[in-house]
Structure formats: C-alpha cells, structure tokens
Amino acid sequence: MRGVIEGGWEFVIAAYAVTAAVLGLYASSILLRLRTERQRAMKQVP
Amino acid sequence: MSAPTATARRSRTRWFALGAVAVAGAAFVAISVSGIGDNLVYYWGPKELRAAGDKAVGATIRLGGQVAPGSIKPGDGVSNLEFDVTDGTALVHVVATGVPPQLFRDRIGVVVEGTMTRGGTFEGHRLLVSHDNKYRAPADKNVDIKTLMRSTAGLEER
Amino acid sequence: MRTAGQSRLSLASVALGVVLLVAGSYWGLARAPPEIFMGDVQRIMYVHVPTAWNAMLALVFAFVCALMFLFTNDWKWDNRLEAAIEMGVVLSILLCTQGAIWAKPTWGVWWDWDPRLTTTAVQVFAFGGILALRAFAADPMKRAVWSAVACIVAFADVPIVYFSVKWWNSLHQAQSTPDTVSSAFHWPLRINAIGILFLWTGLVALRARLGALRLRGELAPPDGGPPLVTR
C-alpha cells in the first residue's frame, strides 16, 4: 500500500487509441458524407 | 416567400430566443443559488455524518474525506482494512472490505460507500480514491516533499 | 470556387490539428515525466483535459449559432448549429470514455454518479436528443427554430458541468490551475488543446457545408427549378 500507481500503460494506450479512433472515424464520416452529398448536388443541378 | 412574412417570422424567432435564454437562465440560477443542489448529496463529510447521529445509521450512504495520517491498519489484504476519515474537524472510523485502489495512502481523498453502525463505526463495502487537482513531476525542485505529502489529499480546502 | 477555397482552409485546419495532436501526444507519452503518485496513468490527462475544454467550446459555439439563427433567420447559422452540436456530442462521449479509462486505475471504478459525471451525462443526452429530434423534423424552418430554442435551453447544463466540482461534493477533482500542475506537464496539455481546437473548427466548417448542401436539396423545388436557397 504505497499509494503509487504502478504500471497502467494499458489504460494509457487504451485512452489514446479511443481518442484517435473516435476523432478519426468522425472526421472520415464527415468527409465521406460530404463527398456523397456533393455528387448528389452535382446531379441535381447540372 | 414574401418580405413581410420573413420579417414577421424573424421578429417571432427573436422572441423565441429571448424566451429560451430566460428559461435557461432561470434553470441555471435555480440550480446554483436556490439549494435544489443541496438535496443532491454525493457524499457526507465526517462532521455532517456525526451531526446526523442516529439518522445516519442503517442506510447505505457515502462518506467522503481524507485518510487521517497514521490511521491505516491494512487488515488481511481483502477485508478488515481499517482507517479514519477526517475533514480536519471530525473523524469517522472505517472498517472496509475489498482491495483499495493503488493510490490509497495517508492523506489521500476517499469516498467510502457503506453503512454507519450504532457503535459509530462506518462499515464500508466500496472504497474509492478521489484524486485531487495537483499533478507533480518528480524533478520539481521547488516542491518540498513534506508539503507535497500534506497537499496530496483531495479535500484539504474544505 | 469560393466554397472550394473554404473547404481547403477547413482541411488545412484539420491537418494542422492532427499534426499538433501527434506532436503533443508524443511529448506527453514519451518526453514528459510520470506523475509522482499516478505514474504513467497521468498521461491520459493530455487527451482528457483538452477534450473537456474543447467539448465545452464547441457547445458554446452551438449556443452562439442558436442565438444567431433566431435573430437573423440566416440558414448558415442553422447549418453551423447542427455541426457544432454534433461535434459537442462526439467530444462529450469521447470525454466520458477517456474519463472512465482514467478512473478505473485511479478511483477504482469506471464510473460513478457523482455530480460532475452526472451533469456531463446530461450534456450528452440533452444535445444528443436535439440531434435525434432534428432527424425526425421534416420542415426545415420548424426544425431550425426548435433545435435553436432547445439548444439554448440545454446550454444551461454546460456551466453547471463546469461548476459542479465547485458547488457539490464530488469524486471528480476540482479544476486544476497552472499552479497545481507541474510546468513539465504544461506543454503537451497546451499543444493537444490547440490541436483539438484546430481539428474541430475545421470539421465543424466541413460539417456545416454538408448541412448546407443537404438543405439546398431539401428546399429545391421538385421540378428542378432554381433552389430557394442559393447559399
């Protein structure tokens, strides 16, 4: 009972991985949706 | 869409904006000043728990405070961990089961879930460590280790 | 052409944000020292705290957009409102996940209903609820007006999240200040905070553009004539 956290890198890696995954997936979803919508808009207004 | 309609609509939505701001402001003020929040007690401090006396006995409640220095008796590692929780004025003796989080030490902030017994001992069955807002690098030269140990408890401002 | 330039600027902002996040995280993971009691687990701070600050900023921006829409009835503020709320919800969910991962080794539990965590959960559900309602509202004008009103009302929770640790007993610690955090930890925190700021502002601009395109499609007459909204 030293009052010090030993190790715990698995938590650190998990936190950074979750951050990268959430931000990365959200960014890609915006870019994908934007591309789809642009293509649709091009078709609608020639 | 004709111009007058758009203007009328805009003037109406402006009133909506003011109404919504009023509702939000009232809600914020109600929660911050009126004491609605006083009923949302996450934990009791040792002083409040002592003051409550018999009313606190039996129900499942949370006790929060600092681990009194020198009061930790480790028990057998799984149960009968004993320590005192203090807020600087009052003291509550805790007997807890379970393995405490690694940060558990003298002067650390804790939140213990359990029940108060008639004998005045708090029987904890869930022990959480509450970290304070201080983060220290090992090479911080202007930090004296004694002040550091004193300041690492979560609740010294109370 | 104007929009292509805007998109390029937004993408540049996103790219700059990613570069800063990589640099700040490298500093935080590899260069910064471990905290004396928390050890390496404290490194989670370099993503958790910047996420918290930026989630709050995104929702402040949403609040501004809501007011601007109701005062001007300009659709661009509705598009920005939708984008900012979505960003605020994504960051708040991320915030809770990072917090849970940090809480387990520190507090000993993944989650507990303390005031800070509870009010943050309210934030996720309130703003998430507005997005859900938007998905069901067919009339663009009603959707815009009512989500702006709901956003202003829901915003009452945002300062409550901030003050929760000051007003009530909580498991979550109070705000740190530069005085309570060693200077060795400052830079990774700042770099990541600015990184996420650039990332989300760029993404919100792109998301607002997406909303504008969708709205133009919605408001366009079915015979393929000129759309009502040219923005």
Coordinates of C-alpha atoms in Angstrom, one line a residue:
Chain A
M1 CA 0.0 0.0 0.0
R2 CA 2.5 2.6 -1.2
G3 CA -0.1 4.9 -2.6
V4 CA 1.5 4.9 -6.0
I5 CA 0.1 3.5 -9.3
E6 CA 2.5 1.1 -10.8
G7 CA 2.2 0.3 -14.5
G8 CA -1.1 1.0 -16.1
W9 CA 0.3 1.6 -19.6
E10 CA -2.6 -0.5 -20.9
F11 CA -5.0 2.2 -19.7
V12 CA -2.9 5.0 -21.3
I13 CA -2.8 3.2 -24.6
A14 CA -6.5 2.5 -24.5
A15 CA -7.3 6.2 -23.8
Y16 CA -5.1 7.4 -26.7
A17 CA -6.4 4.7 -29.0
V18 CA -10.0 5.6 -28.3
T19 CA -9.3 9.2 -28.9
A20 CA -7.6 8.6 -32.2
A21 CA -10.4 6.2 -33.2
V22 CA -13.3 8.5 -32.3
L23 CA -11.8 11.6 -33.9
G24 CA -10.6 9.7 -36.9
L25 CA -13.9 7.9 -37.6
Y26 CA -15.9 11.1 -37.1
A27 CA -13.6 13.0 -39.5
S28 CA -13.9 10.3 -42.1
S29 CA -17.6 10.1 -41.7
I30 CA -17.9 13.9 -42.4
L31 CA -15.6 13.7 -45.5
L32 CA -17.5 10.7 -46.9
R33 CA -20.9 12.2 -46.3
L34 CA -19.7 15.5 -47.8
R35 CA -18.5 13.7 -50.9
T36 CA -21.7 11.8 -51.3
E37 CA -23.7 15.0 -50.9
R38 CA -21.6 16.9 -53.4
Q39 CA -22.1 14.1 -56.0
R40 CA -25.8 14.2 -55.4
A41 CA -25.9 18.0 -55.7
M42 CA -24.0 17.9 -59.0
K43 CA -26.6 15.5 -60.4
Q44 CA -29.5 17.6 -59.2
V45 CA -28.3 20.9 -60.6
P46 CA -26.5 20.3 -63.9
Chain B
M1 CA -41.6 33.8 -49.6
S2 CA -42.7 37.4 -49.4
A3 CA -40.7 40.0 -47.5
P4 CA -43.3 40.9 -44.8
T5 CA -43.7 37.2 -43.9
A6 CA -40.0 36.8 -43.5
T7 CA -39.7 39.9 -41.3
A8 CA -42.6 38.8 -39.1
R9 CA -41.1 35.4 -38.7
R10 CA -37.8 36.9 -37.8
S11 CA -39.3 39.0 -35.2
R12 CA -41.1 36.0 -33.8
T13 CA -38.0 33.9 -33.6
R14 CA -36.2 36.7 -31.8
W15 CA -38.8 36.5 -29.1
F16 CA -38.2 32.7 -29.0
A17 CA -34.5 33.4 -28.5
L18 CA -35.2 35.7 -25.5
G19 CA -37.7 33.2 -24.0
A20 CA -35.2 30.4 -24.3
V21 CA -32.5 32.4 -22.8
A22 CA -34.8 33.3 -19.9
V23 CA -35.7 29.6 -19.3
A24 CA -32.0 28.6 -19.4
G25 CA -31.0 31.4 -17.1
A26 CA -33.8 30.6 -14.7
A27 CA -32.8 26.9 -14.6
F28 CA -29.2 27.8 -14.1
V29 CA -30.0 30.2 -11.3
A30 CA -32.4 27.8 -9.7
I31 CA -29.8 25.1 -9.5
S32 CA -26.9 27.3 -8.5
V33 CA -28.5 29.5 -5.8
S34 CA -31.7 28.0 -4.6
G35 CA -30.4 24.9 -3.0
I36 CA -32.0 22.4 -5.2
G37 CA -28.5 21.2 -5.4
D38 CA -28.3 20.7 -1.6
N39 CA -30.6 17.7 -2.0
L40 CA -28.1 16.1 -4.4
V41 CA -25.6 14.9 -1.9
Y42 CA -23.0 12.7 -3.4
Y43 CA -21.2 12.1 -0.1
W44 CA -21.3 13.2 3.5
G45 CA -18.3 14.6 5.3
P46 CA -17.3 13.2 8.8
K47 CA -18.7 16.3 10.5
E48 CA -22.1 16.0 8.8
L49 CA -22.2 12.3 9.4
R50 CA -21.5 12.8 13.1
A51 CA -24.1 15.6 13.3
A52 CA -26.7 13.4 11.7
G53 CA -26.3 11.0 14.6
D54 CA -28.8 8.1 14.6
K55 CA -30.5 9.3 11.4
A56 CA -27.4 8.1 9.5
V57 CA -27.5 4.6 11.0
G58 CA -28.6 1.8 8.7
A59 CA -29.0 3.4 5.3
T60 CA -26.5 3.0 2.5
I61 CA -24.6 6.2 2.3
R62 CA -21.3 7.6 1.1
L63 CA -18.7 9.1 3.4
G64 CA -16.0 11.3 1.9
G65 CA -12.9 12.9 3.4
Q66 CA -9.2 12.4 3.9
V67 CA -7.5 9.4 5.3
A68 CA -6.2 10.5 8.7
P69 CA -2.4 10.2 8.7
G70 CA -1.1 7.1 10.6
S71 CA -4.6 5.6 10.9
I72 CA -4.3 2.9 8.3
K73 CA -4.4 -0.7 9.6
P74 CA -4.1 -3.0 6.5
G75 CA -6.1 -6.0 7.8
D76 CA -5.6 -9.2 5.9
G77 CA -5.5 -7.6 2.4
V78 CA -9.1 -8.4 1.5
S79 CA -11.1 -7.4 4.5
N80 CA -10.9 -5.6 7.7
L81 CA -9.0 -2.7 6.3
E82 CA -9.3 0.0 9.0
F83 CA -8.6 3.7 8.8
D84 CA -10.1 7.0 9.9
V85 CA -11.7 9.5 7.6
T86 CA -11.3 13.2 8.6
D87 CA -12.4 16.6 7.3
G88 CA -10.0 18.4 9.7
T89 CA -12.6 18.7 12.4
A90 CA -14.3 15.4 12.9
L91 CA -13.2 11.8 12.5
V92 CA -15.1 8.7 11.5
H93 CA -13.6 5.2 11.9
V94 CA -14.0 3.0 8.9
V95 CA -13.8 -0.8 8.5
A96 CA -13.7 -1.6 4.8
T97 CA -13.8 -4.8 2.8
G98 CA -12.2 -5.2 -0.6
V99 CA -8.8 -4.3 -2.0
P100 CA -8.3 -0.5 -2.0
P101 CA -7.1 1.3 -5.2
Q102 CA -3.4 1.6 -5.6
L103 CA -3.4 5.3 -4.7
F104 CA -4.7 4.6 -1.3
R105 CA -2.4 6.1 1.4
D106 CA -2.3 8.6 4.3
R107 CA -4.0 11.9 3.5
I108 CA -5.5 10.8 0.2
G109 CA -9.1 11.7 -0.5
V110 CA -11.5 8.8 -0.3
V111 CA -15.2 8.1 -0.9
V112 CA -16.5 5.1 1.0
E113 CA -19.9 3.6 0.3
G114 CA -21.4 1.7 3.2
T115 CA -23.4 2.0 6.4
M116 CA -23.0 3.7 9.7
T117 CA -23.4 1.4 12.7
R118 CA -24.8 2.2 16.0
G119 CA -21.3 1.8 17.5
G120 CA -20.1 4.7 15.5
T121 CA -18.0 2.7 13.0
F122 CA -18.6 3.1 9.3
E123 CA -18.7 -0.3 7.5
G124 CA -17.5 0.3 4.0
H125 CA -18.1 -2.1 1.2
R126 CA -16.9 0.0 -1.6
L127 CA -13.8 2.2 -1.4
L128 CA -13.0 4.8 -4.0
V129 CA -10.0 7.1 -4.1
S130 CA -10.6 10.6 -5.1
H131 CA -7.6 12.3 -6.6
D132 CA -7.0 16.0 -6.1
N133 CA -6.3 18.6 -8.7
K134 CA -2.5 18.5 -8.2
Y135 CA -0.1 16.9 -10.6
R136 CA 3.6 16.8 -9.7
A137 CA 6.6 15.9 -11.7
P138 CA 9.4 14.1 -9.8
A139 CA 12.0 16.6 -10.8
D140 CA 10.0 19.6 -9.5
K141 CA 12.7 21.2 -7.3
N142 CA 10.6 23.8 -5.6
V143 CA 8.3 21.2 -4.1
D144 CA 9.2 20.1 -0.6
I145 CA 8.2 16.5 -0.1
K146 CA 6.5 17.3 3.3
T147 CA 4.3 20.0 1.8
L148 CA 3.7 17.6 -1.0
M149 CA 2.5 14.8 1.2
R150 CA 0.3 17.2 3.0
S151 CA -1.1 18.7 -0.1
T152 CA -1.9 15.4 -1.9
A153 CA -5.1 14.9 -0.1
G154 CA -8.1 15.7 -2.1
L155 CA -10.1 17.7 0.3
E156 CA -7.9 20.0 2.3
E157 CA -9.7 23.1 1.3
R158 CA -12.9 22.1 3.0
Chain C
M1 CA -14.9 28.4 -56.4
R2 CA -15.4 30.2 -53.1
T3 CA -16.6 27.1 -51.5
A4 CA -13.6 25.1 -52.8
G5 CA -11.3 27.6 -51.1
Q6 CA -13.3 27.3 -47.9
S7 CA -13.0 23.6 -47.9
R8 CA -9.3 23.8 -48.5
L9 CA -9.0 26.1 -45.5
S10 CA -11.1 23.7 -43.3
L11 CA -9.0 20.7 -44.4
A12 CA -5.8 22.7 -43.7
S13 CA -7.2 23.4 -40.2
V14 CA -7.9 19.7 -39.7
A15 CA -4.4 18.7 -40.9
L16 CA -2.8 21.3 -38.6
G17 CA -4.8 19.9 -35.7
V18 CA -3.7 16.4 -36.5
V19 CA 0.0 17.5 -36.6
L20 CA -0.3 19.3 -33.3
L21 CA -2.1 16.3 -31.7
V22 CA 0.6 13.9 -32.9
A23 CA 3.3 16.3 -31.5
G24 CA 1.6 16.9 -28.2
S25 CA 0.8 13.3 -27.7
Y26 CA 4.4 12.3 -28.4
W27 CA 5.6 14.8 -25.9
G28 CA 3.0 13.6 -23.4
L29 CA 3.7 9.9 -23.9
A30 CA 7.4 9.9 -24.4
R31 CA 9.0 13.1 -23.2
A32 CA 7.0 14.2 -20.1
P33 CA 7.9 12.6 -16.8
P34 CA 5.4 10.4 -15.0
E35 CA 3.5 11.9 -12.1
I36 CA 4.9 11.1 -8.7
F37 CA 1.8 9.2 -7.4
M38 CA -0.2 8.4 -10.5
G39 CA 2.8 7.3 -12.5
D40 CA 2.3 6.8 -16.2
V41 CA -1.5 6.8 -15.9
Q42 CA -1.4 10.6 -15.5
R43 CA -0.5 10.8 -19.2
I44 CA -4.2 10.3 -20.0
M45 CA -4.6 13.9 -18.9
Y46 CA -3.0 15.2 -22.1
V47 CA -6.0 13.9 -24.1
H48 CA -8.8 14.0 -21.5
V49 CA -8.4 17.7 -20.4
P50 CA -8.1 19.1 -23.9
T51 CA -11.2 17.1 -24.9
A52 CA -13.1 18.6 -22.0
W53 CA -12.1 22.2 -22.8
N54 CA -13.0 21.7 -26.5
A55 CA -16.3 19.9 -25.9
M56 CA -17.3 23.0 -23.8
L57 CA -16.1 25.4 -26.5
A58 CA -18.0 23.5 -29.2
L59 CA -21.2 23.8 -27.2
V60 CA -20.6 27.5 -26.5
F61 CA -20.3 27.9 -30.3
A62 CA -23.5 26.0 -30.7
F63 CA -25.2 28.3 -28.3
V64 CA -24.0 31.3 -30.2
C65 CA -25.2 29.8 -33.5
A66 CA -28.6 29.2 -32.0
L67 CA -28.9 32.8 -31.0
M68 CA -27.6 34.0 -34.3
F69 CA -30.1 31.8 -36.2
L70 CA -33.1 33.1 -34.2
F71 CA -32.0 36.7 -34.6
T72 CA -31.1 36.6 -38.3
N73 CA -33.0 33.6 -39.7
D74 CA -30.0 33.0 -41.9
W75 CA -29.7 29.3 -42.7
K76 CA -25.9 29.3 -42.4
W77 CA -26.3 29.6 -38.6
D78 CA -28.6 26.5 -38.7
N79 CA -26.0 24.5 -40.6
R80 CA -23.3 25.6 -38.1
L81 CA -25.6 24.9 -35.2
E82 CA -26.1 21.3 -36.3
A83 CA -22.4 20.9 -36.9
A84 CA -21.4 22.3 -33.6
I85 CA -23.9 20.2 -31.6
E86 CA -22.7 17.1 -33.4
M87 CA -19.1 18.0 -32.6
G88 CA -20.0 18.8 -28.9
V89 CA -21.7 15.4 -28.6
V90 CA -18.9 13.5 -30.2
L91 CA -16.3 15.2 -27.9
S92 CA -18.5 14.7 -24.8
I93 CA -18.9 11.0 -25.5
L94 CA -15.2 10.7 -26.1
L95 CA -14.6 12.7 -22.8
C96 CA -16.7 10.2 -20.8
T97 CA -14.8 7.2 -22.4
Q98 CA -11.4 8.6 -21.7
G99 CA -12.6 9.6 -18.2
A100 CA -13.7 6.0 -17.5
I101 CA -10.4 4.6 -18.6
W102 CA -8.6 7.0 -16.3
A103 CA -11.0 6.5 -13.5
K104 CA -10.5 2.7 -13.2
P105 CA -6.9 2.7 -12.2
T106 CA -7.2 5.9 -10.2
W107 CA -10.6 5.9 -8.4
G108 CA -11.0 2.2 -8.6
V109 CA -14.3 2.3 -10.6
W110 CA -15.1 3.0 -14.3
W111 CA -18.0 5.3 -13.5
D112 CA -19.9 6.6 -10.5
W113 CA -22.9 9.0 -10.4
D114 CA -21.1 11.9 -8.9
P115 CA -22.2 15.5 -9.8
R116 CA -19.5 16.1 -12.4
L117 CA -20.2 12.8 -14.2
T118 CA -23.9 13.0 -13.9
T119 CA -24.1 16.5 -15.3
T120 CA -21.8 15.5 -18.2
A121 CA -24.1 12.6 -19.0
V122 CA -27.0 15.0 -19.0
Q123 CA -25.0 17.1 -21.5
V124 CA -24.5 14.1 -23.8
F125 CA -28.2 13.2 -23.7
A126 CA -29.6 16.7 -23.9
F127 CA -27.6 17.6 -27.0
G128 CA -27.8 14.1 -28.4
G129 CA -31.6 14.4 -28.1
I130 CA -31.6 17.6 -30.1
L131 CA -29.8 15.8 -32.9
A132 CA -32.3 12.9 -32.7
L133 CA -35.2 15.4 -32.9
R134 CA -33.6 17.1 -35.9
A135 CA -33.5 13.8 -37.7
F136 CA -37.3 13.4 -37.4
A137 CA -38.4 17.0 -38.2
A138 CA -39.4 17.3 -41.8
D139 CA -40.0 21.0 -42.1
P140 CA -36.6 22.7 -42.3
M141 CA -37.8 26.0 -40.7
K142 CA -39.5 24.3 -37.8
R143 CA -36.5 22.1 -37.3
A144 CA -34.1 25.1 -37.3
V145 CA -36.2 27.2 -34.9
W146 CA -37.0 24.4 -32.4
S147 CA -33.5 23.0 -32.3
A148 CA -32.1 26.5 -31.7
V149 CA -34.6 27.0 -28.9
A150 CA -33.8 23.6 -27.4
C151 CA -30.1 24.2 -27.7
I152 CA -30.3 27.5 -25.8
V153 CA -32.3 25.7 -23.0
A154 CA -29.9 22.7 -23.0
F155 CA -27.0 25.1 -22.7
A156 CA -27.9 25.8 -19.1
D157 CA -26.3 22.5 -18.3
V158 CA -22.9 23.5 -19.7
P159 CA -21.9 25.9 -17.0
I160 CA -23.4 23.6 -14.4
V161 CA -20.9 20.9 -15.6
Y162 CA -18.1 23.4 -15.1
F163 CA -19.2 24.5 -11.6
S164 CA -20.4 21.0 -10.4
V165 CA -17.0 20.3 -8.8
K166 CA -17.0 23.6 -7.0
W167 CA -20.6 23.6 -5.8
W168 CA -21.0 20.0 -4.7
N169 CA -19.0 17.2 -3.1
S170 CA -17.8 15.1 -5.9
L171 CA -15.5 12.2 -6.7
H172 CA -14.0 14.2 -9.6
Q173 CA -11.4 16.7 -8.6
A174 CA -11.9 20.4 -9.0
Q175 CA -10.3 22.2 -11.9
S176 CA -6.5 22.3 -12.0
T177 CA -4.7 25.6 -12.5
P178 CA -1.2 26.2 -13.8
D179 CA -0.2 26.4 -10.1
T180 CA -1.4 22.9 -9.3
V181 CA 0.2 21.2 -12.3
S182 CA 3.9 21.0 -12.7
S183 CA 5.4 23.0 -15.5
A184 CA 6.8 19.8 -17.0
F185 CA 3.2 18.8 -17.9
H186 CA 2.1 22.1 -19.3
W187 CA 3.2 22.0 -22.9
P188 CA 1.7 18.6 -24.0
L189 CA -1.5 19.8 -22.5
R190 CA -1.5 23.1 -24.4
I191 CA -0.4 21.6 -27.7
N192 CA -3.1 19.0 -27.6
A193 CA -5.7 21.5 -26.6
I194 CA -4.8 23.8 -29.6
G195 CA -4.6 20.7 -31.8
I196 CA -8.2 19.6 -31.0
L197 CA -9.3 23.2 -31.4
F198 CA -8.0 23.4 -35.0
L199 CA -9.3 19.9 -35.6
W200 CA -12.9 20.6 -34.5
T201 CA -13.2 24.0 -36.1
G202 CA -12.1 22.6 -39.4
L203 CA -14.5 19.6 -39.0
V204 CA -17.4 21.9 -38.0
A205 CA -16.8 24.0 -41.0
L206 CA -16.9 20.9 -43.3
R207 CA -20.0 19.6 -41.5
A208 CA -21.8 22.9 -41.9
R209 CA -21.0 22.7 -45.6
L210 CA -22.5 19.3 -45.7
G211 CA -25.6 20.6 -43.9
A212 CA -25.9 23.5 -46.4
L213 CA -25.8 21.0 -49.3
R214 CA -28.5 18.8 -47.8
L215 CA -30.7 21.8 -47.0
R216 CA -30.3 23.1 -50.6
G217 CA -31.5 19.6 -51.7
E218 CA -34.5 19.8 -49.3
L219 CA -35.5 23.3 -50.3
A220 CA -35.1 22.8 -54.1
P221 CA -38.4 22.5 -55.9
P222 CA -39.1 19.0 -57.3
D223 CA -39.2 20.2 -60.9
G224 CA -35.5 21.0 -60.8
G225 CA -36.0 24.8 -61.0
P226 CA -33.7 27.2 -59.2
P227 CA -33.3 26.4 -55.5
L228 CA -34.8 28.7 -52.9
V229 CA -31.6 28.9 -51.0
T230 CA -28.6 29.8 -53.0
R231 CA -26.1 29.8 -50.2

